[in-house]
Structure formats: structure tokens, C-alpha cells
PDB file of C-alpha atoms in Angstrom:
ATOM      1  CA  MET F   1      23.363  21.726  12.963  1.00  0.00           C
ATOM      2  CA  SER F   2      24.965  18.098  13.243  1.00  0.00           C
ATOM      3  CA  ALA F   3      28.765  18.216  13.899  1.00  0.00           C
ATOM      4  CA  SER F   4      29.791  16.354  10.963  1.00  0.00           C
ATOM      5  CA  LYS F   5      27.012  15.752   8.596  1.00  0.00           C
ATOM      6  CA  PRO F   6      23.647  17.591   7.976  1.00  0.00           C
ATOM      7  CA  LEU F   7      20.383  15.644   9.017  1.00  0.00           C
ATOM      8  CA  ILE F   8      17.765  15.299   6.735  1.00  0.00           C
ATOM      9  CA  GLY F   9      14.478  14.358   8.300  1.00  0.00           C
ATOM     10  CA  ILE F  10      12.131  11.834   5.876  1.00  0.00           C
ATOM     11  CA  SER F  11       8.677  11.592   6.134  1.00  0.00           C
ATOM     12  CA  THR F  12       7.348   7.737   6.249  1.00  0.00           C
ATOM     13  CA  TYR F  13       4.092   6.101   6.421  1.00  0.00           C
ATOM     14  CA  LEU F  14       2.432   3.027   8.045  1.00  0.00           C
ATOM     15  CA  GLU F  15       1.897   0.092   6.280  1.00  0.00           C
ATOM     16  CA  ARG F  16       1.148  -3.922   7.171  1.00  0.00           C
ATOM     17  CA  THR F  17       4.657  -4.997   6.890  1.00  0.00           C
ATOM     18  CA  ARG F  18       6.524  -8.815   6.862  1.00  0.00           C
ATOM     19  CA  PHE F  19       9.705  -9.047   8.114  1.00  0.00           C
ATOM     20  CA  GLY F  20      11.489 -12.061   9.815  1.00  0.00           C
ATOM     21  CA  LEU F  21       8.769 -13.990  11.747  1.00  0.00           C
ATOM     22  CA  TRP F  22       6.122 -10.504  12.166  1.00  0.00           C
ATOM     23  CA  ASP F  23       3.614  -9.352   9.890  1.00  0.00           C
ATOM     24  CA  VAL F  24       2.579  -6.387  11.510  1.00  0.00           C
ATOM     25  CA  GLU F  25       2.320  -2.891  10.788  1.00  0.00           C
ATOM     26  CA  ALA F  26       5.362  -0.897  10.688  1.00  0.00           C
ATOM     27  CA  ALA F  27       6.392   2.864  10.004  1.00  0.00           C
ATOM     28  CA  VAL F  28       8.070   2.104   6.076  1.00  0.00           C
ATOM     29  CA  LEU F  29      10.238   3.943   3.725  1.00  0.00           C
ATOM     30  CA  TYR F  30      11.397   3.327   0.330  1.00  0.00           C
ATOM     31  CA  ARG F  31      15.211   2.828   0.756  1.00  0.00           C
ATOM     32  CA  GLY F  32      16.097   4.819  -1.795  1.00  0.00           C
ATOM     33  CA  TYR F  33      15.345   7.875  -0.076  1.00  0.00           C
ATOM     34  CA  LEU F  34      17.913   6.881   2.441  1.00  0.00           C
ATOM     35  CA  ASP F  35      20.457   6.263   0.215  1.00  0.00           C
ATOM     36  CA  CYS F  36      20.305   9.393  -2.093  1.00  0.00           C
ATOM     37  CA  VAL F  37      20.704  11.458   1.198  1.00  0.00           C
ATOM     38  CA  VAL F  38      23.460   9.459   2.501  1.00  0.00           C
ATOM     39  CA  LYS F  39      25.273   9.476  -1.047  1.00  0.00           C
ATOM     40  CA  ALA F  40      24.517  13.422  -1.040  1.00  0.00           C
ATOM     41  CA  GLY F  41      26.437  13.549   2.002  1.00  0.00           C
ATOM     42  CA  ALA F  42      23.924  13.868   4.977  1.00  0.00           C
ATOM     43  CA  ASN F  43      22.468  11.153   7.679  1.00  0.00           C
ATOM     44  CA  PRO F  44      18.783  10.394   7.153  1.00  0.00           C
ATOM     45  CA  VAL F  45      16.340  10.783   9.954  1.00  0.00           C
ATOM     46  CA  MET F  46      12.920   8.777   9.507  1.00  0.00           C
ATOM     47  CA  LEU F  47       9.957  10.524  10.725  1.00  0.00           C
ATOM     48  CA  PRO F  48       6.670   8.417  11.075  1.00  0.00           C
ATOM     49  CA  PRO F  49       3.109   9.888  10.967  1.00  0.00           C
ATOM     50  CA  VAL F  50       2.707   9.353  14.698  1.00  0.00           C
ATOM     51  CA  GLY F  51       3.512  11.913  17.805  1.00  0.00           C
ATOM     52  CA  THR F  52       3.648  15.552  17.514  1.00  0.00           C
ATOM     53  CA  TRP F  53       5.575  17.635  15.054  1.00  0.00           C
ATOM     54  CA  THR F  54       5.958  21.431  15.717  1.00  0.00           C
ATOM     55  CA  ALA F  55       9.178  23.972  14.791  1.00  0.00           C
ATOM     56  CA  GLU F  56      10.305  22.817  18.614  1.00  0.00           C
ATOM     57  CA  THR F  57      10.187  18.851  17.874  1.00  0.00           C
ATOM     58  CA  ILE F  58      11.974  19.076  14.461  1.00  0.00           C
ATOM     59  CA  GLY F  59      14.197  22.123  15.134  1.00  0.00           C
ATOM     60  CA  PHE F  60      17.385  19.358  15.319  1.00  0.00           C
ATOM     61  CA  LEU F  61      16.819  18.678  11.826  1.00  0.00           C
ATOM     62  CA  ASP F  62      18.714  20.783   8.947  1.00  0.00           C
ATOM     63  CA  GLY F  63      16.296  19.951   6.256  1.00  0.00           C
ATOM     64  CA  LEU F  64      13.369  17.748   5.328  1.00  0.00           C
ATOM     65  CA  VAL F  65      12.188  15.367   2.469  1.00  0.00           C
ATOM     66  CA  ILE F  66       8.481  14.836   1.896  1.00  0.00           C
ATOM     67  CA  ALA F  67       7.900  11.413   0.532  1.00  0.00           C
ATOM     68  CA  GLY F  68       5.950  10.254  -2.231  1.00  0.00           C
ATOM     69  CA  GLY F  69       2.658   7.672  -1.647  1.00  0.00           C
ATOM     70  CA  ALA F  70      -0.669   7.411  -1.634  1.00  0.00           C
ATOM     71  CA  ASP F  71      -3.450  10.083  -2.324  1.00  0.00           C
ATOM     72  CA  ILE F  72      -4.390  12.820   0.107  1.00  0.00           C
ATOM     73  CA  ASP F  73      -7.664  13.109   1.610  1.00  0.00           C
ATOM     74  CA  PRO F  74      -9.486  15.360  -0.904  1.00  0.00           C
ATOM     75  CA  ALA F  75     -11.500  16.747   2.164  1.00  0.00           C
ATOM     76  CA  ALA F  76      -8.055  18.439   2.914  1.00  0.00           C
ATOM     77  CA  TYR F  77      -8.606  20.680   0.087  1.00  0.00           C
ATOM     78  CA  GLY F  78     -12.352  20.812  -0.047  1.00  0.00           C
ATOM     79  CA  ALA F  79     -13.352  18.406  -2.526  1.00  0.00           C
ATOM     80  CA  ASP F  80     -15.588  15.511  -2.450  1.00  0.00           C
ATOM     81  CA  ARG F  81     -13.756  12.034  -3.188  1.00  0.00           C
ATOM     82  CA  ASP F  82     -13.554  11.004  -6.746  1.00  0.00           C
ATOM     83  CA  GLU F  83     -13.804   7.194  -6.718  1.00  0.00           C
ATOM     84  CA  ARG F  84     -10.374   7.020  -8.369  1.00  0.00           C
ATOM     85  CA  THR F  85      -8.743   8.439  -5.542  1.00  0.00           C
ATOM     86  CA  GLY F  86      -7.458   6.031  -2.927  1.00  0.00           C
ATOM     87  CA  GLN F  87      -8.240   5.656   0.761  1.00  0.00           C
ATOM     88  CA  PRO F  88      -7.376   8.609   2.754  1.00  0.00           C
ATOM     89  CA  SER F  89      -4.797   8.241   5.410  1.00  0.00           C
ATOM     90  CA  ARG F  90      -5.607  11.170   7.523  1.00  0.00           C
ATOM     91  CA  ASP F  91      -2.555  10.455  10.150  1.00  0.00           C
ATOM     92  CA  ARG F  92      -0.145  10.679   7.438  1.00  0.00           C
ATOM     93  CA  ASP F  93      -1.776  13.592   6.112  1.00  0.00           C
ATOM     94  CA  ASP F  94      -1.895  15.792   9.136  1.00  0.00           C
ATOM     95  CA  ALA F  95       1.565  14.580  10.364  1.00  0.00           C
ATOM     96  CA  GLU F  96       2.864  15.605   6.779  1.00  0.00           C
ATOM     97  CA  PHE F  97       1.051  19.099   6.795  1.00  0.00           C
ATOM     98  CA  ALA F  98       2.533  19.684  10.307  1.00  0.00           C
ATOM     99  CA  LEU F  99       5.997  18.933   9.090  1.00  0.00           C
ATOM    100  CA  VAL F 100       5.601  21.449   6.302  1.00  0.00           C
ATOM    101  CA  GLU F 101       4.277  24.144   8.645  1.00  0.00           C
ATOM    102  CA  SER F 102       6.888  23.489  10.938  1.00  0.00           C
ATOM    103  CA  ALA F 103       9.471  23.563   8.379  1.00  0.00           C
ATOM    104  CA  LEU F 104       8.491  26.614   6.676  1.00  0.00           C
ATOM    105  CA  LYS F 105       8.446  28.259  10.380  1.00  0.00           C
ATOM    106  CA  LEU F 106      12.055  27.076  10.849  1.00  0.00           C
ATOM    107  CA  ASP F 107      12.967  28.301   6.958  1.00  0.00           C
ATOM    108  CA  LEU F 108      14.381  24.778   6.850  1.00  0.00           C
ATOM    109  CA  PRO F 109      15.322  23.580   2.938  1.00  0.00           C
ATOM    110  CA  VAL F 110      12.299  21.291   2.117  1.00  0.00           C
ATOM    111  CA  LEU F 111      11.943  18.840  -1.087  1.00  0.00           C
ATOM    112  CA  GLY F 112       8.296  17.597  -1.489  1.00  0.00           C
ATOM    113  CA  VAL F 113       8.428  14.196  -3.832  1.00  0.00           C
ATOM    114  CA  CYS F 114       5.506  13.446  -6.100  1.00  0.00           C
ATOM    115  CA  ARG F 115       3.069  13.280  -3.039  1.00  0.00           C
ATOM    116  CA  GLY F 116       5.032  15.565  -1.237  1.00  0.00           C
ATOM    117  CA  MET F 117       4.571  18.494  -3.864  1.00  0.00           C
ATOM    118  CA  GLN F 118       1.063  17.637  -3.600  1.00  0.00           C
ATOM    119  CA  VAL F 119       1.223  17.874   0.312  1.00  0.00           C
ATOM    120  CA  LEU F 120       3.117  21.206  -0.052  1.00  0.00           C
ATOM    121  CA  ASN F 121       0.446  22.513  -2.279  1.00  0.00           C
ATOM    122  CA  VAL F 122      -2.488  21.837  -0.230  1.00  0.00           C
ATOM    123  CA  ALA F 123      -0.969  22.749   2.889  1.00  0.00           C
ATOM    124  CA  LEU F 124      -0.474  26.248   1.776  1.00  0.00           C
ATOM    125  CA  GLY F 125      -4.056  26.505   0.238  1.00  0.00           C
ATOM    126  CA  GLY F 126      -4.070  24.936  -3.152  1.00  0.00           C
ATOM    127  CA  THR F 127      -5.882  22.020  -4.749  1.00  0.00           C
ATOM    128  CA  LEU F 128      -5.680  18.715  -6.823  1.00  0.00           C
ATOM    129  CA  HIS F 129      -6.625  17.244  -9.969  1.00  0.00           C
ATOM    130  CA  GLN F 130      -7.866  13.692  -8.703  1.00  0.00           C
ATOM    131  CA  HIS F 131      -7.022  12.215 -11.365  1.00  0.00           C
ATOM    132  CA  ILE F 132      -4.958  12.238 -14.908  1.00  0.00           C
ATOM    133  CA  GLU F 133      -4.155  10.206 -17.560  1.00  0.00           C
ATOM    134  CA  GLY F 134      -0.829   9.344 -18.831  1.00  0.00           C
ATOM    135  CA  HIS F 135       1.373   9.600 -16.023  1.00  0.00           C
ATOM    136  CA  ASN F 136       1.200   5.918 -14.562  1.00  0.00           C
ATOM    137  CA  GLU F 137       2.253   3.184 -17.066  1.00  0.00           C
ATOM    138  CA  ALA F 138       1.326   0.243 -14.912  1.00  0.00           C
ATOM    139  CA  PRO F 139       1.162   0.020 -10.808  1.00  0.00           C
ATOM    140  CA  GLY F 140       4.700  -0.478  -9.851  1.00  0.00           C
ATOM    141  CA  VAL F 141       6.219   0.701 -13.102  1.00  0.00           C
ATOM    142  CA  PHE F 142       7.920   4.360 -13.246  1.00  0.00           C
ATOM    143  CA  GLY F 143       7.465   6.032 -16.660  1.00  0.00           C
ATOM    144  CA  HIS F 144       9.813   8.727 -18.133  1.00  0.00           C
ATOM    145  CA  THR F 145       8.835  12.125 -18.890  1.00  0.00           C
ATOM    146  CA  GLU F 146      10.933  15.284 -20.374  1.00  0.00           C
ATOM    147  CA  ILE F 147       9.996  18.322 -18.821  1.00  0.00           C
ATOM    148  CA  ALA F 148      10.626  22.068 -19.357  1.00  0.00           C
ATOM    149  CA  VAL F 149      12.551  24.145 -16.665  1.00  0.00           C
ATOM    150  CA  ALA F 150      11.184  27.800 -16.428  1.00  0.00           C
ATOM    151  CA  PRO F 151      14.307  29.983 -16.274  1.00  0.00           C
ATOM    152  CA  ASP F 152      15.458  32.028 -13.549  1.00  0.00           C
ATOM    153  CA  THR F 153      14.460  29.629 -10.983  1.00  0.00           C
ATOM    154  CA  LEU F 154      16.155  27.296  -8.005  1.00  0.00           C
ATOM    155  CA  LEU F 155      15.346  24.245 -10.566  1.00  0.00           C
ATOM    156  CA  HIS F 156      16.949  25.636 -13.390  1.00  0.00           C
ATOM    157  CA  GLY F 157      20.021  26.434 -11.988  1.00  0.00           C
ATOM    158  CA  ILE F 158      19.873  22.741 -10.743  1.00  0.00           C
ATOM    159  CA  LEU F 159      18.699  20.764 -13.806  1.00  0.00           C
ATOM    160  CA  GLY F 160      18.861  23.151 -16.641  1.00  0.00           C
ATOM    161  CA  ASP F 161      16.393  23.850 -19.551  1.00  0.00           C
ATOM    162  CA  ARG F 162      15.055  20.351 -19.818  1.00  0.00           C
ATOM    163  CA  THR F 163      15.463  16.770 -17.981  1.00  0.00           C
ATOM    164  CA  THR F 164      13.843  13.699 -18.269  1.00  0.00           C
ATOM    165  CA  VAL F 165      12.331  12.445 -14.682  1.00  0.00           C
ATOM    166  CA  GLN F 166      10.815   9.076 -13.888  1.00  0.00           C
ATOM    167  CA  CYS F 167       7.035   9.683 -13.085  1.00  0.00           C
ATOM    168  CA  HIS F 168       4.163   7.208 -11.196  1.00  0.00           C
ATOM    169  CA  HIS F 169       1.312   9.282 -10.217  1.00  0.00           C
ATOM    170  CA  HIS F 170      -2.819   9.899 -11.244  1.00  0.00           C
ATOM    171  CA  GLN F 171      -3.041  13.342  -9.409  1.00  0.00           C
ATOM    172  CA  SER F 172      -1.436  16.574 -10.195  1.00  0.00           C
ATOM    173  CA  LEU F 173      -1.825  19.965  -9.206  1.00  0.00           C
ATOM    174  CA  ASP F 174      -4.626  22.034  -9.941  1.00  0.00           C
ATOM    175  CA  ARG F 175      -5.081  25.455  -8.359  1.00  0.00           C
ATOM    176  CA  ILE F 176      -1.593  26.659  -7.157  1.00  0.00           C
ATOM    177  CA  ALA F 177      -1.389  27.970  -3.373  1.00  0.00           C
ATOM    178  CA  ASP F 178      -0.400  31.575  -3.199  1.00  0.00           C
ATOM    179  CA  GLY F 179       3.589  31.999  -2.868  1.00  0.00           C
ATOM    180  CA  LEU F 180       4.240  28.882  -4.916  1.00  0.00           C
ATOM    181  CA  LYS F 181       5.295  29.496  -8.660  1.00  0.00           C
ATOM    182  CA  ILE F 182       5.669  26.508 -11.407  1.00  0.00           C
ATOM    183  CA  THR F 183       9.509  26.041 -12.310  1.00  0.00           C
ATOM    184  CA  ALA F 184       8.555  23.374 -14.869  1.00  0.00           C
ATOM    185  CA  GLN F 185       6.033  21.302 -16.836  1.00  0.00           C
ATOM    186  CA  ALA F 186       5.577  18.081 -18.634  1.00  0.00           C
ATOM    187  CA  PRO F 187       4.561  17.977 -22.400  1.00  0.00           C
ATOM    188  CA  ASP F 188       0.671  18.099 -21.889  1.00  0.00           C
ATOM    189  CA  GLY F 189       1.067  20.946 -19.021  1.00  0.00           C
ATOM    190  CA  THR F 190       0.953  19.009 -16.345  1.00  0.00           C
ATOM    191  CA  VAL F 191       2.922  20.818 -13.492  1.00  0.00           C
ATOM    192  CA  GLU F 192       6.085  18.789 -12.615  1.00  0.00           C
ATOM    193  CA  ALA F 193       7.502  21.428 -10.223  1.00  0.00           C
ATOM    194  CA  VAL F 194       7.094  23.904  -8.011  1.00  0.00           C
ATOM    195  CA  GLU F 195       8.937  26.252  -5.691  1.00  0.00           C
ATOM    196  CA  LEU F 196       8.005  28.461  -2.894  1.00  0.00           C
ATOM    197  CA  GLU F 197       9.337  32.416  -3.592  1.00  0.00           C
ATOM    198  CA  GLY F 198      11.027  34.171  -0.884  1.00  0.00           C
ATOM    199  CA  ALA F 199      12.334  30.564   0.819  1.00  0.00           C
ATOM    200  CA  ARG F 200      15.732  29.425   0.753  1.00  0.00           C
ATOM    201  CA  PHE F 201      14.950  26.235  -0.797  1.00  0.00           C
ATOM    202  CA  VAL F 202      11.305  24.820  -0.725  1.00  0.00           C
ATOM    203  CA  VAL F 203      10.930  22.643  -3.907  1.00  0.00           C
ATOM    204  CA  GLY F 204       8.522  20.003  -5.222  1.00  0.00           C
ATOM    205  CA  VAL F 205       8.771  17.614  -7.889  1.00  0.00           C
ATOM    206  CA  GLN F 206       5.920  15.435  -9.245  1.00  0.00           C
ATOM    207  CA  SER F 207       8.542  13.105 -10.503  1.00  0.00           C
ATOM    208  CA  HIS F 208      10.632  10.253  -7.948  1.00  0.00           C
ATOM    209  CA  PRO F 209      14.285  11.624  -8.027  1.00  0.00           C
ATOM    210  CA  GLU F 210      14.796   9.178  -5.198  1.00  0.00           C
ATOM    211  CA  GLN F 211      14.832   6.025  -8.153  1.00  0.00           C
ATOM    212  CA  ASP F 212      17.905   7.039  -9.577  1.00  0.00           C
ATOM    213  CA  ILE F 213      20.950   7.280  -7.074  1.00  0.00           C
ATOM    214  CA  GLU F 214      23.199   7.892 -10.142  1.00  0.00           C
ATOM    215  CA  ASP F 215      21.590  11.242 -10.608  1.00  0.00           C
ATOM    216  CA  LEU F 216      21.731  13.252  -6.785  1.00  0.00           C
ATOM    217  CA  ARG F 217      21.385  16.711  -8.349  1.00  0.00           C
ATOM    218  CA  LEU F 218      18.231  17.541  -6.513  1.00  0.00           C
ATOM    219  CA  PHE F 219      19.563  15.583  -3.444  1.00  0.00           C
ATOM    220  CA  ASP F 220      22.602  17.522  -3.407  1.00  0.00           C
ATOM    221  CA  ALA F 221      21.044  20.919  -3.743  1.00  0.00           C
ATOM    222  CA  LEU F 222      19.185  19.871  -1.061  1.00  0.00           C
ATOM    223  CA  VAL F 223      22.157  18.941   1.331  1.00  0.00           C
ATOM    224  CA  ASP F 224      24.022  21.871   0.044  1.00  0.00           C
ATOM    225  CA  VAL F 225      21.447  24.369   1.749  1.00  0.00           C
ATOM    226  CA  ALA F 226      21.111  22.144   4.792  1.00  0.00           C
ATOM    227  CA  ARG F 227      24.893  22.730   5.440  1.00  0.00           C
ATOM    228  CA  ARG F 228      23.961  26.273   5.690  1.00  0.00           C
ATOM    229  CA  LYS F 229      21.152  25.884   7.964  1.00  0.00           C
ATOM    230  CA  ALA F 230      19.803  29.807   8.664  1.00  0.00           C
TER     231      ALA F 230
END
């Protein structure tokens, strides 16, 4: 572990980006993730969807965040693409599946955010609903949903019985992968959180905790476990 602060890796994605004089493809990440990790007492490390991610190459990390973003390629869970599913980014899918697999081998604490929870489920053999209504008010606008948290779970110890979260998604978990258990749901039954049984801290949330830098409960919990890296 870092001599002073835990190192938390965060997955990034490739997008056409304008900055300064340039209009080029770049590895990008919403700054909220960085600020939340820093405010929780750790140092963020941005992980691009290029290179080779194995247990050996991420062994310097103390924790991992799989960030939100675009839809996973349905081929990854054996489905045909629905017309409402976004165009696949297989480089990102492959990189994040490899990051999850490597983190689990190392017993690193993992937080999956929105797409990140879906990556966790698919990486472990689960499937997704390719389209649901009511959780995406408008492009770029986060909705608010009150979720009920299951007792006797890691998430319950962090968030309590109920909490209001910010959401922006049109897909959700369908078949839950072996080893994962549902820990929170929205009023319409949508799976809002899962955790991996037997792991120190592997939590996925369908919401976007990085959007509220004043509510660091999930990031604080991740960093607290990262300080005690096995």
C-alpha cells in the first residue's frame, strides 16, 4: 500500500475530446470520481482501456472503482443487441472485465458505479435488461430515487435502511451472477445494489454516488477497506 494514502484505480474511457488547441481521442473521466476519492482520503489513479490489466499489473493498487458510462456489448452476456442499446465499446468492456477479474484475484475492494455494477454482474456470468423505463429523465439529467437497503449487508452498514440516490440509466441487472446478492432495490423492483458474498468489499450500485461530493459514505467505506489491504 502507498506509504501515505491508499491508491484507488478508476477505469476511464476513450472519447473524442477538445482541449486547448486539440481535438483528439483521449482517455477521460468525470472529475467527480477523482474528487470523491481524494476527499475520502486516497489518491486516484486513472486506468485507460488500453494495455494489459492482470493481477500482476494492478498489484500496486489498494482499491478499484469501475466507473459509469456506455452500454456493455450484449454479446458479452450472450444476447442480441436491442436497437435501444448503444454502440459497443469492446476495448472498454474487455479492459473492465479484466480489471474486475484481476481485482477479485487480489481481493481488492471494488466499487462498481452504474455501468460498473453491470460490468461486475456480467463478468461473473450474469445478464442485463437492455432497456427499462423510468430511470433516465433526460440525457444529462440525473433523477432521484429512494432505495430500500437489505438488512445484514455491507451496504446497510454504510447507508442504513433507506436513502435517496441519483440515477441515470436505461439498463439494469436481469439474471444475477452466482455469488452476488441483491442488497438494494428501487420502488419498481429495479436492482439498485449488489455485493459479492465472501469478499471483503465488492459492492455495485446502479446509482451515481460521485455526483454528490458531500455524501462520501460509499467512497469512505471503500477507502477504509483499502487502508487495510490484505
